[in-house]
Short mmCIF file of C-alpha atoms and ligand atoms in Angstrom, two decimals:
data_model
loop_
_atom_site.label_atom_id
_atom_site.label_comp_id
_atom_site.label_asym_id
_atom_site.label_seq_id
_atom_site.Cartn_x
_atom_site.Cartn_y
_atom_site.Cartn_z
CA UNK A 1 36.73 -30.14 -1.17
CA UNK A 2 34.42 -30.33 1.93
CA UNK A 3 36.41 -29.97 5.16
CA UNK A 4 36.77 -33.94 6.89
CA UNK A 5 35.48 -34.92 9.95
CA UNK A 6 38.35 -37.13 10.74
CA UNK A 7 41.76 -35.27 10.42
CA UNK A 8 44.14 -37.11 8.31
CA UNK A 9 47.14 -37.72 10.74
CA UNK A 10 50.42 -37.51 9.32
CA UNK A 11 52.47 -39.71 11.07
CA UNK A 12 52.80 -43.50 10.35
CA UNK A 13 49.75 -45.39 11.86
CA UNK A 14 50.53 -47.48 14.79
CA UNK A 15 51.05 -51.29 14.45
CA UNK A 16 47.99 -51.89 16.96
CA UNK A 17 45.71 -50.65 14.77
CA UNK A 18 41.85 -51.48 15.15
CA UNK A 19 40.97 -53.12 11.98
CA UNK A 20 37.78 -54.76 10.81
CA UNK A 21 39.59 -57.95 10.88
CA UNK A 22 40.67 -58.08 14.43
CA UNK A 23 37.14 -57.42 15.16
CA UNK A 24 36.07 -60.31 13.32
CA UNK A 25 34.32 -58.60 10.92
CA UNK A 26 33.99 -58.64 7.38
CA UNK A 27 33.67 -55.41 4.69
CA UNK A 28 31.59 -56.25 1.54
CA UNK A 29 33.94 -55.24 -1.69
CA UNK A 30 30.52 -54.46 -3.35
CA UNK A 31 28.47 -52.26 -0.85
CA UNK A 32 30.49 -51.71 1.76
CA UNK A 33 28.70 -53.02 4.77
CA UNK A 34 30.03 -54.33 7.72
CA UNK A 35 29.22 -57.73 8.80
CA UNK A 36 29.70 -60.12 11.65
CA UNK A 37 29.39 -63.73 10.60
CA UNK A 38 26.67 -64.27 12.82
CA UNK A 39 24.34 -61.65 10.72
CA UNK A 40 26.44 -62.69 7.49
CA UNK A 41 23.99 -65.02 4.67
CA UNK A 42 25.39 -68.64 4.54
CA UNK A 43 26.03 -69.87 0.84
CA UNK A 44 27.68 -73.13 -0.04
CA UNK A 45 30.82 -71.55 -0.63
CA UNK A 46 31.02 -69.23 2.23
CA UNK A 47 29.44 -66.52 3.91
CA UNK A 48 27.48 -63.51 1.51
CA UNK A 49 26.76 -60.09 2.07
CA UNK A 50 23.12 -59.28 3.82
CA UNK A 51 22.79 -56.82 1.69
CA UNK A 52 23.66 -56.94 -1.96
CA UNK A 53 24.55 -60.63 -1.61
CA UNK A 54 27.84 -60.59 -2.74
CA UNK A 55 30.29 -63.57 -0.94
CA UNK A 56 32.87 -62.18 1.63
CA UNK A 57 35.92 -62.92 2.63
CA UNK A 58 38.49 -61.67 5.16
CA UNK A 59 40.68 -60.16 2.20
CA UNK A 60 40.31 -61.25 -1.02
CA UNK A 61 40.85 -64.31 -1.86
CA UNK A 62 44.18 -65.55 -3.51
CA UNK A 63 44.80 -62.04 -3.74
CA UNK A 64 48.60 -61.86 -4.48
CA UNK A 65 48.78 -65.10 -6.77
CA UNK A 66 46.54 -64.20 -9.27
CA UNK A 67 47.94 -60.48 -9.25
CA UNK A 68 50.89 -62.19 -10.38
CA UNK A 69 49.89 -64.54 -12.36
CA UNK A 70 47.97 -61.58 -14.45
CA UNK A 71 50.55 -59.58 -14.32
CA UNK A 72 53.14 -61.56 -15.58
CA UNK A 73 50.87 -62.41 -18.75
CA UNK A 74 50.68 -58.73 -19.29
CA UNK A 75 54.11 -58.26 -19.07
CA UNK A 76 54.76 -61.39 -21.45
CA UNK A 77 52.14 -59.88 -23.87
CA UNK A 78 53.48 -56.37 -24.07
CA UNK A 79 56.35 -57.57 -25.89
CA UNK A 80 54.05 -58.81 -29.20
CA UNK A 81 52.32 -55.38 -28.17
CA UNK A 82 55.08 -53.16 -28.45
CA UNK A 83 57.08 -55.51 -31.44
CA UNK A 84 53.88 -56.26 -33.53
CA UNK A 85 52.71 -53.11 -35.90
CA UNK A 86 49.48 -52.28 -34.30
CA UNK A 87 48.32 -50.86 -38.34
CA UNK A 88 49.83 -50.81 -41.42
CA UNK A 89 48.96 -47.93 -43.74
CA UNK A 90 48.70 -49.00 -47.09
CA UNK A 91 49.27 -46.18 -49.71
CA UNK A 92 50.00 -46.12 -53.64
CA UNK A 93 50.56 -49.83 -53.31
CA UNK A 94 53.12 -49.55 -50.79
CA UNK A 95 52.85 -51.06 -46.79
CA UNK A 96 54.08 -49.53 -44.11
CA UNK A 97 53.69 -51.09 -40.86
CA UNK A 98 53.45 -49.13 -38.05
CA UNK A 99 54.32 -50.27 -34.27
CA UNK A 100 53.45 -48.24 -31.07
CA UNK A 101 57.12 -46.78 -30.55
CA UNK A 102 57.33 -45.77 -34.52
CA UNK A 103 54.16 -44.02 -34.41
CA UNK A 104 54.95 -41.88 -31.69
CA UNK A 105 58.44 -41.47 -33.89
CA UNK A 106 56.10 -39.96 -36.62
CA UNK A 107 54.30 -37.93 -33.85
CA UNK A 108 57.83 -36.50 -33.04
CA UNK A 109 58.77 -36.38 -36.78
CA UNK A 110 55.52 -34.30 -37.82
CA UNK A 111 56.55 -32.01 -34.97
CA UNK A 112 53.48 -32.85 -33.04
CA UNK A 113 55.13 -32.39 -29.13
CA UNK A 114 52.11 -32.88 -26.93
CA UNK A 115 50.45 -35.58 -29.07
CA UNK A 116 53.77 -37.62 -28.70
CA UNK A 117 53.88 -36.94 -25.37
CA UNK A 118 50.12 -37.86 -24.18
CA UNK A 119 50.80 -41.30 -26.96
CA UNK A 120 54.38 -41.99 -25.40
CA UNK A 121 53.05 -41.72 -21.67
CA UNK A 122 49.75 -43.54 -22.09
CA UNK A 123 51.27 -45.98 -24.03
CA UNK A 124 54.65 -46.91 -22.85
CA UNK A 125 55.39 -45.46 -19.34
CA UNK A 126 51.60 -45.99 -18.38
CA UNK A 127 51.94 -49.79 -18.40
CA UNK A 128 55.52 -50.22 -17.56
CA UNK A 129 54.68 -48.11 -14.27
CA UNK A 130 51.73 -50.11 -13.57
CA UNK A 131 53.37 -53.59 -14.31
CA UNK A 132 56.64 -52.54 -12.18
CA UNK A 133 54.52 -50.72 -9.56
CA UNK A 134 52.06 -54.12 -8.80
CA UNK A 135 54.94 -56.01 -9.01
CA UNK A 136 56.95 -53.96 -6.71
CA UNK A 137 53.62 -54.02 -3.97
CA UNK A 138 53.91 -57.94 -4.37
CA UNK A 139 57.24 -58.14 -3.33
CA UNK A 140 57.10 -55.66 -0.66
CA UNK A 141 53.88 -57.75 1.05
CA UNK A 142 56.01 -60.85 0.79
CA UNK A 143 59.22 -59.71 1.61
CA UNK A 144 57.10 -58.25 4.73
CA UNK A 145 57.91 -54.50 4.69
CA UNK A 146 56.43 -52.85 7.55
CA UNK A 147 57.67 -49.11 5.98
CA UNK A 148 55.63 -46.73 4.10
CA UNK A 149 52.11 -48.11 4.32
CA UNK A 150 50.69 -45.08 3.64
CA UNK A 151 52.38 -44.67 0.79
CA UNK A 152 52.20 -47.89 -0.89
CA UNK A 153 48.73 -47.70 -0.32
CA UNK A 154 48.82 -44.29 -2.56
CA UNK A 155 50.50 -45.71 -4.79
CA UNK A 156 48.15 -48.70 -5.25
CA UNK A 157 45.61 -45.76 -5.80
CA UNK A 158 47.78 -44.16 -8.82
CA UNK A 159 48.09 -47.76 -10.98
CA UNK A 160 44.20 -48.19 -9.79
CA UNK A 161 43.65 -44.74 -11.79
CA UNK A 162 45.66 -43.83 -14.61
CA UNK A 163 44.67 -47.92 -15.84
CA UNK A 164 42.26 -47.00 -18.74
CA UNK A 165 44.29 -44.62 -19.92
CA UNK A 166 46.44 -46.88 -21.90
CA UNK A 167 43.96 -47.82 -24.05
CA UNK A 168 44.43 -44.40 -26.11
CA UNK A 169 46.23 -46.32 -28.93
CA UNK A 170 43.73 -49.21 -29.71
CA UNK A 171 41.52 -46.42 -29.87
CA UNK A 172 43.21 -44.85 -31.91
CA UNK A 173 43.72 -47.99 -34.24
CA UNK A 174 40.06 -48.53 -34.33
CA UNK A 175 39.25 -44.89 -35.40
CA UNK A 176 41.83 -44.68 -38.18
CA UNK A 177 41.36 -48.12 -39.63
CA UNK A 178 37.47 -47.29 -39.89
CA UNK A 179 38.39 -43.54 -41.64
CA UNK A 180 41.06 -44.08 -43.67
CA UNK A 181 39.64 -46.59 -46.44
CA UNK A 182 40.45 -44.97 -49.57
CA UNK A 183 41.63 -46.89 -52.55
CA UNK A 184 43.17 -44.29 -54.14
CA UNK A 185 44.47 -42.38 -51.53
CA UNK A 186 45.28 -45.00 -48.59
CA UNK A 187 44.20 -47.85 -46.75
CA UNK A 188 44.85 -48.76 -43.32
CA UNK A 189 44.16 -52.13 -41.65
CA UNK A 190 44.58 -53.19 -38.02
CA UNK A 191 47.67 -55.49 -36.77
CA UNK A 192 48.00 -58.29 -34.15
CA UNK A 193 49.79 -55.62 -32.18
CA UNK A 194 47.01 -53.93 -31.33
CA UNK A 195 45.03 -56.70 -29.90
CA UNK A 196 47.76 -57.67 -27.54
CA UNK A 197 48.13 -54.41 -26.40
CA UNK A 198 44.15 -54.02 -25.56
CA UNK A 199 44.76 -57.06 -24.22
CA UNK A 200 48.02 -56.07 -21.34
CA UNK A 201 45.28 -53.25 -20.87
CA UNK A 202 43.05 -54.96 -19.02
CA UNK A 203 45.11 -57.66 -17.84
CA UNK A 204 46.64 -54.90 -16.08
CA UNK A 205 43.31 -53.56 -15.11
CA UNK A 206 42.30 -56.84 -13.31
CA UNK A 207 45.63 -57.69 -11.77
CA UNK A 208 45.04 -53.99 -9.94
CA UNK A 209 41.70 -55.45 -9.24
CA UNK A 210 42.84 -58.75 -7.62
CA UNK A 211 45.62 -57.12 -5.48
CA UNK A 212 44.61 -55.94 -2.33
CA UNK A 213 46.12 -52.73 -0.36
CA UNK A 214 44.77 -54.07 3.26
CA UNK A 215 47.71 -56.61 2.81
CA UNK A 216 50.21 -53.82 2.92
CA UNK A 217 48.69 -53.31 5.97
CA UNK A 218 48.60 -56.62 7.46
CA UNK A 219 52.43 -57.00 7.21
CA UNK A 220 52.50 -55.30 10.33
CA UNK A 221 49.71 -56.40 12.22
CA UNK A 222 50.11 -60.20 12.69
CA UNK A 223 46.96 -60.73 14.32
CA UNK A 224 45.03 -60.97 11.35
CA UNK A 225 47.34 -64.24 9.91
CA UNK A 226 46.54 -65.92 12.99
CA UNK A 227 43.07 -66.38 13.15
CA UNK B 1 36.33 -40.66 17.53
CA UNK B 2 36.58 -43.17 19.64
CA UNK B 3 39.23 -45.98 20.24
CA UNK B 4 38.51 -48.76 21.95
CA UNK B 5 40.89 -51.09 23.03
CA UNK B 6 41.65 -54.08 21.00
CA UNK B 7 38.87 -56.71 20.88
CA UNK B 8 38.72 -60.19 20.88
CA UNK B 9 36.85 -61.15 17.89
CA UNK B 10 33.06 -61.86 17.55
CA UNK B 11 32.04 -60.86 21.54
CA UNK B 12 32.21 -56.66 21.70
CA UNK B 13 31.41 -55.99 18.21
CA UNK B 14 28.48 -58.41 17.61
CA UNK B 15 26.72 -56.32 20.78
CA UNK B 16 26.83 -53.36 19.13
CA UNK B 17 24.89 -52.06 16.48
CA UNK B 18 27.29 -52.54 13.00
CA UNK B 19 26.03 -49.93 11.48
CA UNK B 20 27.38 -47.34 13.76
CA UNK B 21 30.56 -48.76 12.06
CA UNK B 22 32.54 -48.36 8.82
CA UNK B 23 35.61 -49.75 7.79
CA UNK B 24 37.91 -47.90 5.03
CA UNK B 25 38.22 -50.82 2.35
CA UNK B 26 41.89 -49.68 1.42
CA UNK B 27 43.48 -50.69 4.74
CA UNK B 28 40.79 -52.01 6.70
CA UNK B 29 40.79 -49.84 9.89
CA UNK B 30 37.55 -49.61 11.75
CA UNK B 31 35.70 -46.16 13.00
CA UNK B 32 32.77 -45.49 14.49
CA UNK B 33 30.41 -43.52 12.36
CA UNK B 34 30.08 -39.97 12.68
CA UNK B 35 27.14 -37.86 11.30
CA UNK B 36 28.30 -35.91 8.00
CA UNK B 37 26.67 -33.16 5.67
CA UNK B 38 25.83 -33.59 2.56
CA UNK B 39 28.40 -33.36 0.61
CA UNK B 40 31.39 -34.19 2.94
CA UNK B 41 33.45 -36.72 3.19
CA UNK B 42 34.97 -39.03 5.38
CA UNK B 43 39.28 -39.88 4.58
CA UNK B 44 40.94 -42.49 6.27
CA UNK B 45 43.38 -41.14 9.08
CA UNK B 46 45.61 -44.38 8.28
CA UNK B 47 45.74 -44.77 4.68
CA UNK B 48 44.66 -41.18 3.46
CA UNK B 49 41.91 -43.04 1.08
CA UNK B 50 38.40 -42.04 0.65
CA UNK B 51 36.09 -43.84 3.39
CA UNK B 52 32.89 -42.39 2.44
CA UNK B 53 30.98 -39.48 1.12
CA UNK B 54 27.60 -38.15 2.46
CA UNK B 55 25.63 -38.29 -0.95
CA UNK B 56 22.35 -37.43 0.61
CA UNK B 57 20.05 -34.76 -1.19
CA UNK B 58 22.63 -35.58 -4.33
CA UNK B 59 20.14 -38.02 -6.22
CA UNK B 60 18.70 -35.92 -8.17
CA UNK B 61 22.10 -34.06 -9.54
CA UNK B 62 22.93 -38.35 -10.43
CA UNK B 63 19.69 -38.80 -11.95
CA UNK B 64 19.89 -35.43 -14.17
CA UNK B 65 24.00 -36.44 -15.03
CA UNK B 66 22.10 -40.01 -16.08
CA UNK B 67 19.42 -39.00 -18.16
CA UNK B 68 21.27 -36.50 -20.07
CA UNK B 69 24.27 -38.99 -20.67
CA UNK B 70 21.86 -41.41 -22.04
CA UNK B 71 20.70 -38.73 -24.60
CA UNK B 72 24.39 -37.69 -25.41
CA UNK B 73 25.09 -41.54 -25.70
CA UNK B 74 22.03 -41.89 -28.03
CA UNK B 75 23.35 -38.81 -30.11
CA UNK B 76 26.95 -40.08 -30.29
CA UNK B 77 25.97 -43.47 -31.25
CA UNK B 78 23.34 -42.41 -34.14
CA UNK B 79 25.84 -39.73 -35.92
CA UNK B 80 29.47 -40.05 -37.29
CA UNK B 81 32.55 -39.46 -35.15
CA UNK B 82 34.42 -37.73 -37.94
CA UNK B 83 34.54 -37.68 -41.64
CA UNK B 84 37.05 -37.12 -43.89
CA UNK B 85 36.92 -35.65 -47.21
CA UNK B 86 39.05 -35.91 -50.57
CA UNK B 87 38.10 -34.14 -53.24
CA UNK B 88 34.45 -35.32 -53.69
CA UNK B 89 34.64 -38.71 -51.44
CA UNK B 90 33.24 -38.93 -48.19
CA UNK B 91 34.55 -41.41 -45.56
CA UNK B 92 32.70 -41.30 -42.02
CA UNK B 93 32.73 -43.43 -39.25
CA UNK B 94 30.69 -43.49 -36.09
CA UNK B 95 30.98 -46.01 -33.25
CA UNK B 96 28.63 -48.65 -35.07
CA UNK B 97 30.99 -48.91 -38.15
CA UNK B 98 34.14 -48.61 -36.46
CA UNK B 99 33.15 -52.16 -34.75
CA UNK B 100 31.88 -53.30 -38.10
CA UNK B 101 35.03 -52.82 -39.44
CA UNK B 102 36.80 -54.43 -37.05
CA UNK B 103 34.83 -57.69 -37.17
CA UNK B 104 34.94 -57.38 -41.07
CA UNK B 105 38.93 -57.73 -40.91
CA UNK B 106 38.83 -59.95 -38.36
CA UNK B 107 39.83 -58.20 -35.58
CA UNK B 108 38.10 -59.50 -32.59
CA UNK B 109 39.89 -58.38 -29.66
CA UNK B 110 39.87 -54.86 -31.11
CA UNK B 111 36.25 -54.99 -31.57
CA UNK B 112 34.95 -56.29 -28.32
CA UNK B 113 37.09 -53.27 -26.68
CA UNK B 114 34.44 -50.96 -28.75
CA UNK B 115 31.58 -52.46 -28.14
CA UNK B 116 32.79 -53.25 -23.95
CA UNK B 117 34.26 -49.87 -23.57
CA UNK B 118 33.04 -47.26 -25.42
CA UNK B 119 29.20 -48.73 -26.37
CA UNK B 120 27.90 -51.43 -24.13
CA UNK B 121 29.59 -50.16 -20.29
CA UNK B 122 29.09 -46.55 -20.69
CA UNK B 123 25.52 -46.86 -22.03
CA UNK B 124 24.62 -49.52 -18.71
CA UNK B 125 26.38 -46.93 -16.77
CA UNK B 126 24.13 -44.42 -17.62
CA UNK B 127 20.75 -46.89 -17.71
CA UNK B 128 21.47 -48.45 -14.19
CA UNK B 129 22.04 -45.04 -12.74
CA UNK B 130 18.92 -43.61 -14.13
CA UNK B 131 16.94 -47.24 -12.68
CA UNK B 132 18.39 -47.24 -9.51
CA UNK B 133 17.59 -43.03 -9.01
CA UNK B 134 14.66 -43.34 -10.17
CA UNK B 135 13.31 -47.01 -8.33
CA UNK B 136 14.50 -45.78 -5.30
CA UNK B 137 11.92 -43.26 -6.17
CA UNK B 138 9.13 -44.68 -7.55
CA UNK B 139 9.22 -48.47 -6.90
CA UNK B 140 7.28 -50.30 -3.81
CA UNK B 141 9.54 -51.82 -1.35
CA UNK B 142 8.71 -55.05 -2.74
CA UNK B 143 10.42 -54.34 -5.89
CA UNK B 144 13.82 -52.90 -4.37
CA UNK B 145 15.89 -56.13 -5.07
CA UNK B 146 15.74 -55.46 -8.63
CA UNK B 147 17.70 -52.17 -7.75
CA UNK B 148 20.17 -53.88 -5.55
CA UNK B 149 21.11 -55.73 -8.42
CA UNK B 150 21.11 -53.02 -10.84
CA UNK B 151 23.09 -51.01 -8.83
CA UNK B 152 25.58 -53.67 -8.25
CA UNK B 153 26.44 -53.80 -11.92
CA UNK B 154 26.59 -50.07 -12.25
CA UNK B 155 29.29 -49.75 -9.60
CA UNK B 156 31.17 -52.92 -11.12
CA UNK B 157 30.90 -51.39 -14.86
CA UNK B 158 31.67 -47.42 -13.73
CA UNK B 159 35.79 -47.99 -14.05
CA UNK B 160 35.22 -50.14 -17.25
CA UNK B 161 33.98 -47.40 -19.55
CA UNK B 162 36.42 -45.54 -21.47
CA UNK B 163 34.73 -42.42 -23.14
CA UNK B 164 37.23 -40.15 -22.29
CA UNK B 165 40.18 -42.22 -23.41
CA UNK B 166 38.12 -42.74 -26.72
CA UNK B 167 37.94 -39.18 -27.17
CA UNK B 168 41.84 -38.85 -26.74
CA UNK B 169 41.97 -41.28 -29.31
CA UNK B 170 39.57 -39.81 -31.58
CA UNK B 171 41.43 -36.65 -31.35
CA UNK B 172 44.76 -38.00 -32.04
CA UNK B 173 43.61 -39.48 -35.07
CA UNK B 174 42.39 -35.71 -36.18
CA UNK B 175 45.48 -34.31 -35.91
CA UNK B 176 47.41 -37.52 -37.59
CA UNK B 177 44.83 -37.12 -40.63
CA UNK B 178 44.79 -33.37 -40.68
CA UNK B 179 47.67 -32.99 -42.98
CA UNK B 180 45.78 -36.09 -45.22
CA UNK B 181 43.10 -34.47 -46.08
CA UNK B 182 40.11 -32.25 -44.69
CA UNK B 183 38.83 -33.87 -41.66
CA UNK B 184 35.00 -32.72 -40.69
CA UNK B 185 34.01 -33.26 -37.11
CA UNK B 186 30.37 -35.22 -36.55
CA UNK B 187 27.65 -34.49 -33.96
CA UNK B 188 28.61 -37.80 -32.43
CA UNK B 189 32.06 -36.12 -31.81
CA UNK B 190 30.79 -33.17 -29.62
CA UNK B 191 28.34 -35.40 -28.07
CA UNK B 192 31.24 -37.70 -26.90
CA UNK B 193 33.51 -34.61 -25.41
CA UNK B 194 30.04 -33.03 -23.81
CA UNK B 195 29.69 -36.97 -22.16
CA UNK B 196 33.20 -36.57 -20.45
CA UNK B 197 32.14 -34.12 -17.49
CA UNK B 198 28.87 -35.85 -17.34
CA UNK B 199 30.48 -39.57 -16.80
CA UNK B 200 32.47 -37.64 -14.35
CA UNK B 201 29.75 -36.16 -12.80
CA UNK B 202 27.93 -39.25 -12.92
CA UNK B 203 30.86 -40.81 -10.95
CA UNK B 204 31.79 -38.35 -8.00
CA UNK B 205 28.01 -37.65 -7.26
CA UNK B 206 27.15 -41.12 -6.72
CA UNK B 207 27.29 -41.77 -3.19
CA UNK B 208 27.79 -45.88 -3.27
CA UNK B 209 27.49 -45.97 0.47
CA UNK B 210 24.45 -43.53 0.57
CA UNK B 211 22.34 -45.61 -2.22
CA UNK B 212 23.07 -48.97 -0.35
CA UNK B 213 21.77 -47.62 2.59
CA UNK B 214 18.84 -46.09 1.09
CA UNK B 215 18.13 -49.09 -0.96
CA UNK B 216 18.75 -51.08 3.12
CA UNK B 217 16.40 -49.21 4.99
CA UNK B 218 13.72 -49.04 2.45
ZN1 ZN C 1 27.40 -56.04 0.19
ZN1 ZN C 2 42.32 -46.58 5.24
#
């Protein structure tokens, strides 16, 4: 890691910070840039980026309702995900459904330790952290919690990362139901269980997307609500 | 590193030159800009996150990450994945048929999530890098809004492909069908696990910051 020009400073950030915001500026989520609104492109619907064009805003817009609102669909959904077989293997004329928790059962069963453990922490404690996380950053901008900015704001990073990760067992789904096709040894086809989990995957994807960390910080700094 | 005192919106700032400025997008506190090398970065002293990253005199390591990704993609997408053999039958799949047979049975979702993640968004990744490099290059001023774009769509797609995951997958399935019968790894296979470090690559050597500015001043 290259050495930082700026020293990271360890101890909470005062509440008078100096923010883009308060300077009546406005950062473009594409590019980057800074931009006052004098310099700023006028569009119908707003103000755009000089640059690449993209439409600013102070903060995103609507940022912690449609967070929720995507994440609670992708917490309704994982329960078809997780209660649906995601395949059903198909041998000597006998179906066996197979559902995210009893695969990673047969993982354990066959003695495989690390697969069931990369399958059991993509797939179950990878969402359920995410969905609880988000949800838990919601509450704690509403609720106003001035504590801890830094780290909510790492934590925000974590859910941003480990998203795609989940995605392992649709994957997994797609490879197997393409391989195994064997009449006389076994078929397996896909199950509605699968598609509902691809689909919490990026529903928790873009919820992480639409929430966004500088309101963690504004809690404490009411300037920026009153403008 | 300066600190001023609070402003009053719209006066100071506007009479200064914004592009001695930066603002970390993570928790939107404001610093002057301060030369860096190549190579180093710039971390938020509030939030700890990433404000930028000198990427300067890294174009070319980008452009060679680009161009040999979209070989490796060409490879992976042209061979089979795995195959698996039973006595004298052959099954194979590569990326094409393991969409095909997910629209054959109906399977929709599942298929879009191929072609999205592991075909279409990797493969753009990889084109739009190599454009943008390359324009920034070789293209007249004139013709530098077609980058802009370009590279807009790169950055948006980047977190949207999902090679390595696929590869997890991929290997999960080896093991599961190991004990089945006698599972034969494809070109496409090592091309996909040689992809990983590139995609990486690809990712932390691209200065977003950097190009915009490059792609501004032009
Ligand atoms: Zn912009
Ligand atoms: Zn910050």
């Amino acid at each position: 890691m290259p050495d930082h020009p700026w020293p990271t400073r360890q101890t909470e950030p005062a509440d008078q910070r100096r923010t883009a915001a308060r300077c009546g500026l406005y950062i473009c989520h594409v590019c980057g840039r800074l931009s006052a609104p004098a310099d700023a492109l006028r569009r119908r619907h707003g103000l755009a980026c000089p640059r690449c064009r993209a439409a600013l805003h102070p903060r995103k817009p609507e940022s912690l309702h449609r967070t929720l609102a995507l994440l609670v669909t992708a917490a309704v959904l994982y329960l078809p995900a997780n209660l649906l077989p995601v395949m059903t293997i198909s041998r000597f004329g006998q179906d066996e459904p197979t559902t995210i928790l009893q695969g990673v059962q047969a993982l354990i069963a066959a003695q495989l330790w690390l697969l069931a453990v990369v399958v059991f922490a993509a797939s179950i404690v990878v969402p359920m952290l995410k969905i609880s996380t988000l949800g838990y950053l919601i509450w704690s901008v509403r609720t106003g919690e001035k504590n801890r900015r830094r780290d909510r704001t790492r934590l925000y990073h974590i859910a941003e990362s480990v998203g795609q990760w989940s995605m392992v067992d649709v994957f997994l789904v797609a490879v197997l139901v393409s391989l195994v096709d064997l009449d006389f040894l076994a078929v397996i086809t896909p199950g509605h269980g699968a598609t509902f989990f691809a689909a919490v995957v990026v529903l928790t994807m873009l919820a992480t997307h639409a929430f966004d960390p500088r309101l963690i910080w504004d809690a404490a700094e009411s300037s920026y609500h009153e403008q | 590193m300066a600190w001023f005192p609070l402003a009053t919106p719209t006066t100071l700032e506007t009479q200064l030159n914004i592009n001695d400025y930066i603002a970390c997008t993570h928790c939107d506190a404001l610093y002057r800009r301060s030369p860096l090398e190549p190579g180093q970065s710039a971390i938020c002293r509030d939030c700890g996150a990433e404000v930028t990253w000198e990427g300067e005199g890294r174009h070319e390591v980008v452009l060679a990450m680009a161009i040999s990704g979209l070989i490796l993609f060409a490879v992976a997408c042209s061979f089979p994945v795995l195959s698996i053999q039973v006595g004298s039958q052959i099954e194979s799949s590569s990326l094409i048929s393991t969409t095909l047979k997910l629209v054959q049975s109906g399977f929709w979702g599942l298929a879009a999530s191929m072609v999205l993640f592991v075909i279409l968004y990797p493969a753009l990744t990889f084109i739009g890098a190599t454009i943008v490099i390359a324009g920034l290059e070789l293209l007249p001023p004139k013709r530098r809004p077609i980058l802009a774009v370009t590279l807009r769509w790169v950055t948006t797609l980047m977190p949207w492909s999902m090679t390595g995951v696929y590869v997890i997958g991929i290997f999960v399935s080896l093991v599961k069908l190991a004990k089945m019968a006698e599972v034969i790894p494809g070109a496409a296979l090592f091309a996909l696990i040689a992809l990983i470090p590139i995609s990486l690559m690809l990712r932390t050597q691209l200065s977003r910051e950097t190009l915009w500015r490059r792609l501004e001043d032009a």
